[in-house]
Short mmCIF file of C-alpha atoms and ligand atoms in Angstrom, two decimals:
data_model
loop_
_atom_site.label_atom_id
_atom_site.label_comp_id
_atom_site.label_asym_id
_atom_site.label_seq_id
_atom_site.Cartn_x
_atom_site.Cartn_y
_atom_site.Cartn_z
CA MET A 1 -18.88 -51.76 -52.74
CA SER A 2 -17.49 -48.60 -54.15
CA ALA A 3 -14.06 -48.56 -55.69
CA ASP A 4 -13.08 -45.76 -53.39
CA ALA A 5 -14.22 -47.43 -50.20
CA ALA A 6 -12.46 -50.59 -51.36
CA ALA A 7 -9.23 -48.78 -51.97
CA SER A 8 -9.16 -47.31 -48.54
CA ASP A 9 -10.53 -50.29 -46.66
CA SER A 10 -7.67 -52.33 -45.51
CA SER A 11 -9.69 -54.22 -42.97
CA ARG A 12 -11.09 -56.47 -45.71
CA SER A 13 -7.81 -58.22 -46.23
CA GLY A 14 -8.12 -61.88 -47.08
CA GLU A 15 -11.55 -61.34 -48.57
CA THR A 16 -12.29 -63.07 -51.80
CA VAL A 17 -13.77 -61.67 -55.00
CA PRO A 18 -17.57 -61.13 -54.60
CA SER A 19 -19.25 -64.43 -55.44
CA GLY A 20 -21.01 -64.73 -58.74
CA GLN A 21 -18.79 -62.10 -60.31
CA PRO A 22 -16.42 -63.69 -62.73
CA MET A 23 -12.98 -62.20 -62.62
CA THR A 24 -12.58 -61.09 -66.24
CA ALA A 25 -8.87 -60.27 -65.93
CA ALA A 26 -6.09 -61.13 -63.64
CA CYS A 27 -5.68 -59.38 -60.29
CA VAL A 28 -2.16 -58.03 -59.76
CA GLU A 29 -0.72 -58.96 -56.38
CA ALA A 30 1.54 -56.00 -55.78
CA ARG A 31 4.44 -56.27 -53.32
CA HIS A 32 6.80 -53.86 -51.68
CA LEU A 33 10.21 -54.06 -53.36
CA ILE A 34 13.05 -53.77 -50.84
CA ARG A 35 16.66 -54.71 -51.46
CA GLY A 36 15.56 -56.65 -54.53
CA ARG A 37 13.05 -58.71 -52.58
CA TRP A 38 9.26 -58.72 -53.07
CA ILE A 39 7.56 -58.34 -49.74
CA GLY A 40 3.92 -58.83 -48.87
CA ALA A 41 1.99 -58.00 -45.71
CA GLU A 42 -0.99 -59.15 -43.71
CA ARG A 43 -2.62 -55.75 -44.08
CA THR A 44 -3.68 -55.27 -47.71
CA ALA A 45 -5.65 -52.74 -49.75
CA ARG A 46 -7.75 -53.66 -52.77
CA ARG A 47 -8.43 -51.70 -55.90
CA TRP A 48 -11.50 -52.42 -57.99
CA ASN A 49 -11.96 -51.37 -61.61
CA PRO A 50 -13.74 -48.00 -61.43
CA ALA A 51 -15.67 -48.76 -64.64
CA ARG A 52 -16.85 -52.20 -63.57
CA GLY A 53 -17.03 -51.81 -59.78
CA ASP A 54 -16.90 -55.50 -59.01
CA GLU A 55 -13.72 -56.46 -60.86
CA LEU A 56 -10.73 -56.68 -58.59
CA VAL A 57 -7.70 -55.20 -60.30
CA SER A 58 -4.98 -55.21 -57.63
CA VAL A 59 -4.16 -56.07 -54.09
CA ALA A 60 -1.26 -54.34 -52.32
CA PRO A 61 0.38 -54.54 -48.93
CA VAL A 62 -0.18 -51.56 -46.67
CA GLY A 63 3.21 -50.34 -45.55
CA ASP A 64 3.95 -48.75 -42.22
CA ARG A 65 6.85 -46.79 -40.71
CA ASN A 66 8.91 -49.98 -40.22
CA ILE A 67 8.75 -50.97 -43.83
CA VAL A 68 9.66 -47.41 -44.85
CA ASP A 69 12.70 -47.70 -42.52
CA GLU A 70 13.74 -50.92 -44.27
CA ALA A 71 13.31 -49.43 -47.68
CA VAL A 72 15.32 -46.35 -46.82
CA ALA A 73 18.04 -48.49 -45.26
CA ALA A 74 18.19 -50.55 -48.45
CA ALA A 75 18.49 -47.42 -50.56
CA ARG A 76 21.24 -46.03 -48.30
CA ALA A 77 23.21 -49.24 -48.38
CA SER A 78 23.15 -49.55 -52.19
CA ALA A 79 23.88 -45.84 -52.75
CA PRO A 80 27.76 -45.93 -52.84
CA VAL A 81 28.00 -48.76 -55.34
CA TRP A 82 25.38 -47.32 -57.64
CA ALA A 83 26.91 -43.86 -57.48
CA SER A 84 30.33 -45.25 -58.32
CA MET A 85 29.10 -46.97 -61.49
CA SER A 86 29.56 -45.03 -64.76
CA GLY A 87 26.71 -42.94 -66.06
CA GLU A 88 26.88 -45.11 -69.18
CA ALA A 89 26.26 -48.30 -67.13
CA ARG A 90 23.41 -46.65 -65.19
CA GLY A 91 21.90 -45.42 -68.50
CA ALA A 92 22.12 -48.92 -69.89
CA VAL A 93 19.90 -50.21 -67.09
CA LEU A 94 17.33 -47.50 -67.90
CA ALA A 95 17.48 -48.43 -71.58
CA ARG A 96 16.81 -52.07 -70.73
CA THR A 97 13.94 -50.96 -68.46
CA ALA A 98 12.45 -49.09 -71.46
CA GLY A 99 12.80 -52.27 -73.49
CA ALA A 100 11.10 -54.36 -70.81
CA LEU A 101 8.25 -51.81 -70.57
CA ARG A 102 7.85 -51.67 -74.34
CA ALA A 103 7.75 -55.49 -74.46
CA ARG A 104 4.85 -55.36 -71.95
CA ALA A 105 3.27 -52.24 -73.38
CA SER A 106 -0.14 -53.76 -74.12
CA GLU A 107 -0.32 -55.47 -70.73
CA ALA A 108 0.71 -52.27 -68.99
CA ALA A 109 -1.82 -50.15 -70.91
CA THR A 110 -4.61 -52.63 -70.09
CA LEU A 111 -3.66 -52.55 -66.46
CA ILE A 112 -3.63 -48.71 -66.31
CA ALA A 113 -7.02 -48.61 -68.08
CA ARG A 114 -8.45 -51.08 -65.57
CA GLU A 115 -6.83 -49.59 -62.47
CA GLU A 116 -6.88 -45.88 -63.11
CA GLY A 117 -9.73 -45.65 -65.65
CA LYS A 118 -8.16 -43.77 -68.60
CA THR A 119 -9.01 -45.23 -72.02
CA LEU A 120 -6.85 -47.88 -73.58
CA ALA A 121 -5.57 -45.39 -76.16
CA GLU A 122 -4.72 -42.90 -73.45
CA ALA A 123 -3.05 -45.62 -71.36
CA SER A 124 -1.00 -46.72 -74.39
CA GLY A 125 0.09 -43.16 -74.79
CA GLU A 126 1.21 -43.04 -71.20
CA VAL A 127 3.18 -46.21 -71.48
CA GLY A 128 4.90 -45.03 -74.68
CA ARG A 129 5.74 -41.74 -73.07
CA ALA A 130 7.18 -43.50 -69.97
CA ALA A 131 9.37 -45.64 -72.29
CA ALA A 132 10.52 -42.58 -74.22
CA MET A 133 11.32 -40.89 -70.91
CA LEU A 134 13.47 -43.86 -69.84
CA GLU A 135 15.26 -43.79 -73.18
CA PHE A 136 15.88 -40.03 -72.93
CA TYR A 137 17.44 -40.44 -69.44
CA ALA A 138 19.36 -43.51 -70.55
CA SER A 139 21.05 -41.26 -73.12
CA LEU A 140 21.96 -38.73 -70.41
CA GLY A 141 24.38 -41.23 -68.93
CA ARG A 142 26.70 -40.27 -71.74
CA GLN A 143 26.17 -36.53 -71.67
CA PRO A 144 28.55 -34.02 -70.03
CA LEU A 145 27.79 -33.00 -66.48
CA GLY A 146 29.64 -30.10 -64.88
CA SER A 147 32.01 -27.61 -66.45
CA THR A 148 35.55 -26.46 -66.69
CA LEU A 149 36.19 -22.85 -65.62
CA PRO A 150 39.06 -20.45 -66.24
CA SER A 151 40.82 -19.63 -62.96
CA ALA A 152 42.41 -16.40 -61.73
CA ASP A 153 45.38 -18.62 -60.87
CA GLY A 154 47.26 -19.59 -64.04
CA SER A 155 48.40 -22.90 -62.49
CA MET A 156 44.98 -24.14 -61.59
CA HIS A 157 42.55 -26.68 -63.10
CA LEU A 158 39.17 -25.48 -61.92
CA TYR A 159 36.13 -27.58 -62.61
CA THR A 160 32.65 -28.51 -61.32
CA THR A 161 31.11 -31.93 -61.06
CA ARG A 162 27.57 -32.94 -60.24
CA GLU A 163 27.18 -35.56 -57.61
CA PRO A 164 24.07 -37.51 -56.72
CA VAL A 165 22.03 -36.11 -53.82
CA GLY A 166 21.89 -39.56 -52.17
CA VAL A 167 18.66 -41.25 -51.21
CA VAL A 168 15.59 -39.72 -52.77
CA GLY A 169 11.95 -40.27 -51.75
CA LEU A 170 9.43 -40.13 -54.65
CA VAL A 171 5.78 -39.61 -53.75
CA THR A 172 3.48 -39.82 -56.76
CA PRO A 173 -0.22 -39.30 -57.60
CA TRP A 174 -2.68 -41.73 -59.23
CA ASN A 175 -3.40 -39.98 -62.51
CA PHE A 176 -0.32 -41.17 -64.47
CA PRO A 177 0.56 -44.30 -62.42
CA ILE A 178 3.49 -45.35 -64.62
CA ALA A 179 4.63 -42.14 -66.35
CA ILE A 180 5.06 -40.05 -63.20
CA PRO A 181 7.11 -42.54 -61.24
CA VAL A 182 9.29 -42.86 -64.37
CA TRP A 183 9.76 -39.16 -64.88
CA LYS A 184 11.05 -38.94 -61.32
CA ALA A 185 12.94 -42.25 -60.98
CA ALA A 186 14.77 -42.19 -64.34
CA PRO A 187 16.54 -38.85 -63.85
CA ALA A 188 17.23 -39.71 -60.20
CA LEU A 189 18.78 -43.04 -61.12
CA VAL A 190 20.88 -41.94 -64.09
CA ALA A 191 22.38 -39.23 -61.83
CA GLY A 192 23.44 -41.89 -59.38
CA ASN A 193 20.83 -41.63 -56.65
CA THR A 194 18.94 -44.51 -55.09
CA VAL A 195 15.22 -44.14 -54.56
CA VAL A 196 12.21 -45.18 -52.49
CA VAL A 197 8.91 -44.78 -54.30
CA LYS A 198 5.61 -44.34 -52.47
CA PRO A 199 3.01 -44.59 -55.27
CA ALA A 200 -0.58 -43.43 -54.92
CA SER A 201 -2.42 -46.03 -52.92
CA ILE A 202 -5.19 -46.60 -55.47
CA VAL A 203 -2.88 -47.61 -58.32
CA PRO A 204 -0.44 -50.14 -56.77
CA GLY A 205 -0.66 -52.64 -59.64
CA SER A 206 0.73 -50.23 -62.24
CA MET A 207 3.74 -49.36 -60.02
CA HIS A 208 4.26 -53.05 -59.41
CA LEU A 209 4.50 -53.74 -63.16
CA LEU A 210 6.95 -50.86 -63.58
CA ALA A 211 9.10 -52.15 -60.68
CA GLU A 212 9.17 -55.55 -62.36
CA CYS A 213 10.50 -53.90 -65.53
CA PHE A 214 13.34 -52.27 -63.48
CA GLU A 215 14.09 -55.69 -61.98
CA GLU A 216 14.02 -57.42 -65.31
CA ALA A 217 16.49 -54.84 -66.62
CA GLY A 218 18.98 -55.88 -63.96
CA LEU A 219 18.82 -52.88 -61.70
CA PRO A 220 21.01 -53.78 -58.71
CA ALA A 221 19.11 -54.69 -55.51
CA GLY A 222 18.20 -51.74 -53.32
CA VAL A 223 18.68 -49.05 -55.95
CA LEU A 224 14.90 -48.64 -56.53
CA ASN A 225 12.65 -49.62 -53.63
CA VAL A 226 8.89 -49.43 -53.56
CA VAL A 227 6.70 -49.07 -50.49
CA HIS A 228 2.91 -49.27 -50.94
CA GLY A 229 0.50 -47.79 -48.44
CA SER A 230 -1.33 -44.66 -47.54
CA GLY A 231 0.02 -41.14 -47.83
CA GLY A 232 -0.70 -40.43 -44.19
CA GLU A 233 1.33 -43.39 -42.96
CA ALA A 234 3.89 -44.61 -45.49
CA GLY A 235 4.12 -41.32 -47.37
CA GLN A 236 4.58 -39.26 -44.27
CA ALA A 237 7.11 -41.64 -42.81
CA LEU A 238 9.17 -41.34 -46.00
CA VAL A 239 9.02 -37.54 -46.03
CA GLU A 240 10.01 -37.34 -42.40
CA HIS A 241 12.78 -39.88 -42.59
CA PRO A 242 16.14 -38.34 -41.60
CA GLU A 243 18.03 -40.58 -44.04
CA VAL A 244 16.06 -39.31 -47.07
CA ASP A 245 18.13 -36.56 -48.62
CA ALA A 246 15.53 -35.22 -51.01
CA ILE A 247 11.83 -35.57 -51.79
CA SER A 248 10.18 -35.19 -55.16
CA PHE A 249 6.40 -34.99 -54.80
CA THR A 250 3.61 -34.60 -57.35
CA GLY A 251 0.05 -34.24 -56.06
CA SER A 252 -2.34 -31.88 -54.49
CA GLY A 253 -1.46 -28.47 -53.06
CA ALA A 254 -2.65 -29.30 -49.56
CA VAL A 255 -0.37 -32.33 -49.24
CA GLY A 256 2.46 -30.52 -51.01
CA ARG A 257 2.42 -27.65 -48.52
CA ARG A 258 2.67 -30.04 -45.61
CA ILE A 259 5.60 -31.87 -47.21
CA ASN A 260 7.32 -28.57 -47.83
CA ILE A 261 7.17 -27.69 -44.17
CA THR A 262 8.32 -31.17 -43.07
CA ALA A 263 11.23 -31.09 -45.48
CA ALA A 264 12.26 -27.60 -44.55
CA GLU A 265 12.50 -28.50 -40.85
CA ARG A 266 15.21 -31.05 -41.58
CA MET A 267 16.78 -29.10 -44.51
CA ALA A 268 15.92 -31.75 -47.09
CA ARG A 269 15.75 -30.69 -50.71
CA VAL A 270 12.19 -30.76 -51.99
CA GLN A 271 10.53 -30.60 -55.38
CA LEU A 272 6.73 -30.08 -55.43
CA GLU A 273 4.60 -30.23 -58.58
CA LEU A 274 1.01 -29.43 -57.68
CA GLY A 275 -2.40 -28.61 -59.07
CA GLY A 276 -3.49 -26.42 -61.94
CA LYS A 277 -6.36 -24.37 -63.28
CA ASN A 278 -5.29 -24.19 -66.83
CA GLY A 279 -6.89 -21.73 -69.17
CA MET A 280 -7.29 -21.47 -72.92
CA LEU A 281 -7.67 -18.05 -74.53
CA VAL A 282 -9.63 -18.13 -77.79
CA MET A 283 -8.78 -14.96 -79.80
CA PRO A 284 -11.21 -13.38 -82.23
CA ASP A 285 -9.14 -14.58 -85.30
CA ALA A 286 -9.09 -18.18 -84.02
CA ASP A 287 -10.24 -21.07 -86.16
CA MET A 288 -13.29 -22.01 -84.04
CA GLU A 289 -13.12 -25.65 -85.07
CA LEU A 290 -9.54 -25.83 -83.85
CA ALA A 291 -10.43 -23.97 -80.64
CA ALA A 292 -13.32 -26.35 -79.95
CA ASP A 293 -11.24 -29.39 -80.63
CA LEU A 294 -8.39 -28.22 -78.37
CA CYS A 295 -10.79 -27.30 -75.57
CA ALA A 296 -12.81 -30.52 -75.78
CA ARG A 297 -9.71 -32.76 -75.86
CA GLY A 298 -7.86 -30.66 -73.29
CA ALA A 299 -10.79 -30.64 -70.88
CA PHE A 300 -12.30 -34.06 -71.35
CA GLY A 301 -9.40 -36.19 -72.48
CA LEU A 302 -8.09 -38.30 -69.58
CA THR A 303 -11.56 -37.59 -68.05
CA GLY A 304 -10.17 -34.13 -67.18
CA GLN A 305 -7.89 -35.79 -64.61
CA ALA A 306 -4.66 -34.30 -65.79
CA CYS A 307 -2.76 -31.62 -63.94
CA THR A 308 -2.53 -29.74 -67.24
CA ALA A 309 -6.19 -30.30 -68.33
CA THR A 310 -7.95 -27.26 -69.77
CA SER A 311 -10.44 -26.29 -67.10
CA ARG A 312 -11.39 -22.76 -68.16
CA VAL A 313 -11.77 -20.96 -71.46
CA VAL A 314 -11.81 -17.24 -72.15
CA VAL A 315 -13.51 -16.05 -75.32
CA MET A 316 -13.98 -12.51 -76.48
CA GLU A 317 -17.37 -10.87 -76.29
CA GLY A 318 -19.28 -11.57 -79.49
CA ASP A 319 -17.55 -14.95 -80.11
CA GLU A 320 -19.15 -16.90 -77.22
CA GLN A 321 -22.09 -18.43 -79.08
CA ARG A 322 -20.01 -19.39 -82.13
CA PHE A 323 -17.44 -21.00 -79.85
CA LEU A 324 -20.03 -22.80 -77.72
CA ASP A 325 -21.78 -24.18 -80.77
CA ALA A 326 -18.51 -25.65 -82.07
CA LEU A 327 -17.50 -26.88 -78.58
CA VAL A 328 -20.81 -28.63 -77.93
CA ALA A 329 -20.74 -30.26 -81.38
CA ARG A 330 -17.21 -31.52 -80.75
CA THR A 331 -18.07 -32.70 -77.23
CA MET A 332 -21.00 -34.69 -78.57
CA GLN A 333 -18.52 -36.97 -80.34
CA ILE A 334 -17.05 -38.11 -77.03
CA ARG A 335 -18.03 -41.63 -76.21
CA ILE A 336 -18.09 -42.40 -72.51
CA GLY A 337 -17.70 -46.03 -71.49
CA ASP A 338 -15.45 -48.88 -70.35
CA PRO A 339 -11.85 -47.87 -70.98
CA LEU A 340 -11.19 -51.31 -72.53
CA ASP A 341 -13.78 -50.77 -75.26
CA PRO A 342 -11.88 -49.48 -78.27
CA ASP A 343 -14.78 -47.12 -79.15
CA THR A 344 -14.57 -45.37 -75.75
CA THR A 345 -12.96 -41.95 -75.77
CA MET A 346 -13.66 -41.03 -72.14
CA GLY A 347 -13.39 -43.35 -69.15
CA PRO A 348 -14.82 -43.13 -65.62
CA VAL A 349 -13.92 -40.75 -62.81
CA VAL A 350 -11.22 -42.39 -60.76
CA THR A 351 -13.24 -42.96 -57.56
CA GLU A 352 -16.74 -42.31 -56.25
CA GLN A 353 -15.26 -39.86 -53.85
CA GLN A 354 -13.68 -37.87 -56.67
CA LEU A 355 -17.00 -38.05 -58.60
CA ARG A 356 -18.84 -36.55 -55.66
CA THR A 357 -16.25 -33.78 -55.47
CA ASP A 358 -16.69 -33.07 -59.23
CA VAL A 359 -20.44 -32.92 -58.85
CA SER A 360 -20.23 -30.60 -55.82
CA TRP A 361 -18.09 -28.20 -57.82
CA ILE A 362 -20.71 -28.16 -60.57
CA GLU A 363 -23.49 -27.53 -58.02
CA ARG A 364 -21.52 -24.71 -56.48
CA ALA A 365 -20.90 -23.16 -59.91
CA LEU A 366 -24.66 -23.29 -60.65
CA ALA A 367 -25.44 -21.76 -57.31
CA ASP A 368 -22.93 -18.97 -57.99
CA GLY A 369 -24.80 -18.11 -61.17
CA ALA A 370 -23.22 -20.23 -63.94
CA GLU A 371 -25.38 -21.99 -66.49
CA LEU A 372 -25.09 -25.57 -67.62
CA VAL A 373 -24.53 -25.77 -71.36
CA SER A 374 -24.18 -29.57 -71.48
CA GLY A 375 -23.18 -32.54 -69.33
CA GLY A 376 -23.37 -32.54 -65.56
CA VAL A 377 -24.99 -36.03 -65.45
CA ALA A 378 -23.43 -38.50 -63.05
CA SER A 379 -24.23 -42.15 -63.44
CA GLY A 380 -22.29 -44.83 -61.60
CA ALA A 381 -18.67 -43.92 -61.90
CA PHE A 382 -19.20 -41.77 -64.97
CA LEU A 383 -19.72 -38.00 -65.35
CA THR A 384 -20.74 -36.58 -68.70
CA PRO A 385 -18.45 -33.88 -70.11
CA THR A 386 -19.61 -30.72 -68.40
CA ILE A 387 -19.59 -27.24 -69.98
CA LEU A 388 -20.55 -24.22 -67.86
CA ARG A 389 -21.10 -20.68 -69.19
CA ARG A 390 -21.77 -17.35 -67.58
CA VAL A 391 -18.89 -18.08 -65.27
CA GLU A 392 -17.44 -14.93 -63.67
CA PRO A 393 -13.68 -14.73 -62.88
CA GLU A 394 -14.41 -14.52 -59.11
CA HIS A 395 -16.46 -17.72 -59.07
CA ALA A 396 -14.84 -20.68 -57.36
CA ILE A 397 -15.25 -22.73 -60.56
CA ALA A 398 -13.06 -20.15 -62.37
CA ARG A 399 -10.24 -20.34 -59.83
CA GLU A 400 -10.21 -23.70 -58.04
CA GLU A 401 -8.95 -27.03 -59.38
CA VAL A 402 -11.77 -29.60 -59.96
CA PHE A 403 -9.63 -32.40 -61.45
CA GLY A 404 -12.55 -33.77 -63.44
CA PRO A 405 -14.31 -33.27 -66.83
CA VAL A 406 -15.64 -29.82 -66.10
CA LEU A 407 -14.97 -26.77 -68.26
CA ALA A 408 -15.82 -23.17 -67.31
CA VAL A 409 -16.38 -20.65 -70.12
CA MET A 410 -15.84 -16.94 -69.49
CA VAL A 411 -16.22 -13.89 -71.63
CA ALA A 412 -13.74 -10.96 -71.78
CA ARG A 413 -14.49 -7.51 -73.23
CA SER A 414 -10.91 -6.56 -74.10
CA PRO A 415 -7.58 -8.30 -74.59
CA GLU A 416 -6.39 -6.71 -71.33
CA GLU A 417 -9.35 -8.21 -69.46
CA ALA A 418 -8.67 -11.55 -71.14
CA MET A 419 -5.09 -11.53 -69.80
CA ARG A 420 -6.25 -10.57 -66.38
CA ILE A 421 -8.71 -13.43 -66.23
CA MET A 422 -6.10 -15.83 -67.55
CA ASN A 423 -3.79 -14.86 -64.67
CA GLY A 424 -6.63 -14.71 -62.21
CA THR A 425 -6.02 -17.83 -60.29
CA GLU A 426 -3.39 -18.81 -57.75
CA TYR A 427 -2.23 -21.54 -60.10
CA GLY A 428 0.22 -21.33 -63.04
CA LEU A 429 0.87 -24.70 -64.57
CA SER A 430 -0.09 -24.58 -68.21
CA ALA A 431 -1.95 -22.08 -70.41
CA GLY A 432 -2.95 -21.97 -74.06
CA ILE A 433 -3.96 -19.47 -76.74
CA VAL A 434 -5.66 -20.14 -80.09
CA THR A 435 -4.72 -17.50 -82.61
CA ASN A 436 -2.84 -16.97 -85.84
CA ASP A 437 -1.78 -13.51 -84.69
CA LEU A 438 1.87 -13.88 -83.92
CA ALA A 439 2.09 -10.68 -81.88
CA ALA A 440 -0.90 -11.81 -79.71
CA ALA A 441 0.77 -15.19 -79.19
CA MET A 442 4.09 -13.66 -78.15
CA GLU A 443 2.37 -11.16 -75.87
CA PHE A 444 0.50 -14.09 -74.31
CA SER A 445 3.66 -16.06 -73.73
CA ARG A 446 5.30 -13.06 -72.05
CA THR A 447 2.34 -12.06 -69.88
CA ILE A 448 0.95 -15.34 -68.62
CA ASP A 449 2.30 -16.58 -65.30
CA ALA A 450 2.49 -20.31 -66.12
CA GLY A 451 5.30 -22.79 -66.52
CA VAL A 452 4.06 -24.18 -69.82
CA ILE A 453 2.64 -22.04 -72.67
CA LYS A 454 0.93 -23.60 -75.64
CA VAL A 455 0.06 -21.78 -78.88
CA ASN A 456 -2.56 -23.58 -81.02
CA ARG A 457 -1.95 -26.80 -79.12
CA LEU A 458 -3.51 -28.70 -76.16
CA THR A 459 -2.73 -27.46 -72.65
CA THR A 460 -1.94 -31.10 -71.92
CA GLY A 461 0.99 -33.08 -73.27
CA THR A 462 4.64 -32.15 -73.33
CA ASP A 463 7.92 -33.37 -74.90
CA VAL A 464 10.11 -35.62 -72.78
CA ASN A 465 13.19 -33.49 -73.33
CA ALA A 466 11.61 -30.16 -72.29
CA PRO A 467 11.43 -28.73 -68.76
CA PHE A 468 8.08 -29.13 -67.09
CA GLY A 469 6.59 -27.51 -64.00
CA GLY A 470 4.39 -24.80 -62.69
CA MET A 471 4.60 -21.28 -61.31
CA ARG A 472 2.97 -19.83 -58.22
CA ALA A 473 0.75 -22.35 -56.33
CA SER A 474 1.38 -25.05 -58.96
CA SER A 475 4.86 -25.68 -57.76
CA ASN A 476 7.44 -24.68 -55.13
CA GLY A 477 9.17 -23.28 -58.17
CA LEU A 478 12.72 -24.24 -57.26
CA PHE A 479 13.27 -27.00 -59.71
CA ARG A 480 11.79 -28.15 -63.00
CA GLU A 481 11.05 -31.79 -63.80
CA GLN A 482 11.76 -33.63 -67.03
CA GLY A 483 14.26 -32.78 -69.77
CA PHE A 484 17.76 -31.77 -68.77
CA SER A 485 16.32 -29.67 -65.96
CA ALA A 486 15.54 -32.66 -63.83
CA THR A 487 19.28 -33.04 -63.27
CA ASP A 488 19.35 -29.82 -61.24
CA PHE A 489 17.17 -31.41 -58.61
CA PHE A 490 18.85 -34.78 -58.58
CA THR A 491 22.45 -33.59 -58.35
CA ARG A 492 24.59 -31.31 -56.14
CA VAL A 493 27.31 -29.13 -57.61
CA LYS A 494 30.89 -29.57 -56.32
CA THR A 495 33.71 -27.16 -57.31
CA THR A 496 37.24 -28.58 -57.37
CA TYR A 497 40.47 -26.51 -57.51
CA VAL A 498 43.52 -28.44 -58.66
CA GLY A 499 46.75 -26.41 -58.35
CA PHE A 500 49.74 -27.64 -60.30
P1 NAP B 1 -2.59 -36.30 -53.40
O1 NAP B 1 -3.83 -36.65 -52.73
O2 NAP B 1 -1.87 -35.07 -52.95
O3 NAP B 1 -1.59 -37.53 -53.26
C1 NAP B 1 -0.37 -37.58 -53.90
C2 NAP B 1 0.56 -38.62 -53.20
O4 NAP B 1 0.85 -38.12 -51.88
C3 NAP B 1 -0.11 -39.98 -52.99
O5 NAP B 1 0.84 -40.99 -53.14
C4 NAP B 1 -0.62 -39.83 -51.61
O6 NAP B 1 -0.88 -41.10 -50.98
C5 NAP B 1 0.53 -39.16 -50.92
N1 NAP B 1 0.23 -38.47 -49.66
C6 NAP B 1 -1.00 -38.13 -49.15
N2 NAP B 1 -0.86 -37.55 -47.91
C7 NAP B 1 0.49 -37.54 -47.65
C8 NAP B 1 1.24 -37.11 -46.55
N3 NAP B 1 0.67 -36.54 -45.50
N4 NAP B 1 2.57 -37.26 -46.59
C9 NAP B 1 3.18 -37.82 -47.67
N5 NAP B 1 2.50 -38.27 -48.76
C10 NAP B 1 1.15 -38.11 -48.76
O7 NAP B 1 -2.81 -36.16 -55.00
P2 NAP B 1 -3.62 -37.17 -55.91
O8 NAP B 1 -5.04 -37.12 -55.46
O9 NAP B 1 -2.93 -38.47 -55.94
O10 NAP B 1 -3.45 -36.51 -57.34
C11 NAP B 1 -4.16 -35.42 -57.81
C12 NAP B 1 -3.40 -34.14 -57.65
O11 NAP B 1 -2.14 -34.26 -58.26
C13 NAP B 1 -4.07 -32.95 -58.40
O12 NAP B 1 -4.07 -31.82 -57.55
C14 NAP B 1 -3.20 -32.75 -59.62
O13 NAP B 1 -3.22 -31.48 -60.18
C15 NAP B 1 -1.88 -33.13 -59.10
N6 NAP B 1 -0.97 -33.42 -60.18
C16 NAP B 1 0.05 -32.59 -60.50
C17 NAP B 1 0.89 -32.86 -61.52
C18 NAP B 1 2.03 -31.91 -61.91
O14 NAP B 1 2.96 -32.36 -62.55
N7 NAP B 1 1.96 -30.68 -61.51
C19 NAP B 1 0.80 -34.07 -62.27
C20 NAP B 1 -0.23 -34.90 -61.88
C21 NAP B 1 -1.07 -34.62 -60.82
P3 NAP B 1 -2.40 -41.71 -51.14
O15 NAP B 1 -2.51 -42.19 -52.50
O16 NAP B 1 -2.40 -42.82 -50.12
O17 NAP B 1 -3.32 -40.60 -50.79
MG1 MG B 2 -5.79 -37.51 -53.36
#
């Protein structure tokens, strides 16, 4: 049975592991977390290891509208007490959660590798980043919020405070199953909100482990609630719920747009971080080894399943062959295999359905006139790192998000054309340039319509204390995530005039 079919097939509840297949590692029995209680259900969904197919990784309850109601009621009931605690006390819970996660780092990384399919090294990186994020937001509990303002009235104390928004719904994708819930929940919680998380339905085990860390840290009951289930049912119910004051969503553009409309109808605050088609511009002066390394790691690291993955490259006319030679040589070093094998540097595609989508994008690119340089071979759950050349800016492969290990290489005849190609998609998440020409780098930073600009670095990867988010179709653009900016979304400003 395919991992994808298994993940979406809830009718097989109660089924045992296929006979004759030894279970090589424990299966996580995920539960909803509501008001501090772990809750199961008759209806369950199963997730199999994408690299092994027949290894059951997690089983999770499939939540419906009623369970979402319960979770939201729990979050609402616990909101006043949590909001009235000091920022320092809330931060202390986050710091302890970081400690609990660090203590289980190896277990968490192994689980992510088995459930989502990134390599063990990549999964360890994700866990470390999630812990660092918790520590950063823990420290925010002691930072100033709000300001004191001079007043036109000399006998006035005029100041602003930032209050929690209330109950926040967090809807998250599968590609960073621990880090993304953390980068939403941590700033929400330290600001005094209570939350209901609806994680992606194919990675419930990872969210369960994270929820256990919050519990272990002594988070009061009802402050963080988790509802497993499908986006169409549990996710939608959460987004539509009149008692949910704000929604923070990361995922695809199609789902994001729907959520935006639903939230607007009931005037709920909404944060949307969506897809990307991130480009790398290789300038004529670039160190080609560096350019090749950044493009190979940016495109094929995390199996290309990062919102900030490099998915297109622009090189100047005359540099293409030199660049491709270096890129192919670097890509040959990638070792595809089981994420738990320490020699593996690229894991499987997350589901068979996603693999079929990736392959169909490659086929479409070839039909449009692109040429396969290397890769393009699908076997089981794996797709070899795919490099396409002779891609034209108007081709779908140059503009649409694939979300897999596929890199489109384009050629520009002038720096102006290069900039036009770089800005030639509806997305604007992250963009990179390889150059030692400071003026070119600064011009790039000023001209490119993307939320994250990288000079001589990967398009993926960001610091925990820096704002993160996209422009244009990559975001609804109202609020940034991460860093201090996250506080803007998770708080409301109140202005108080005290005459004396
Ligand atoms: P997705 O299909 O949009 O799903 C994201 C989440 O929304 C999942 O929890 C999903 O549940 C839920 N959902 C689906 N339909 C819903 C509905 N009608 N109402 C409410 N919730 C609903 O995205 P994905 O496939 O998990 O992730 C890949 C996408 O995420 C890519 O486009 C990628 O670029 C984007 N991404 C963006 C960022 C960023 O920061 N900009 C970061 C990572 C990923 P199910 O799991 O049950 O479908
Ligand atoms: Mg999806």
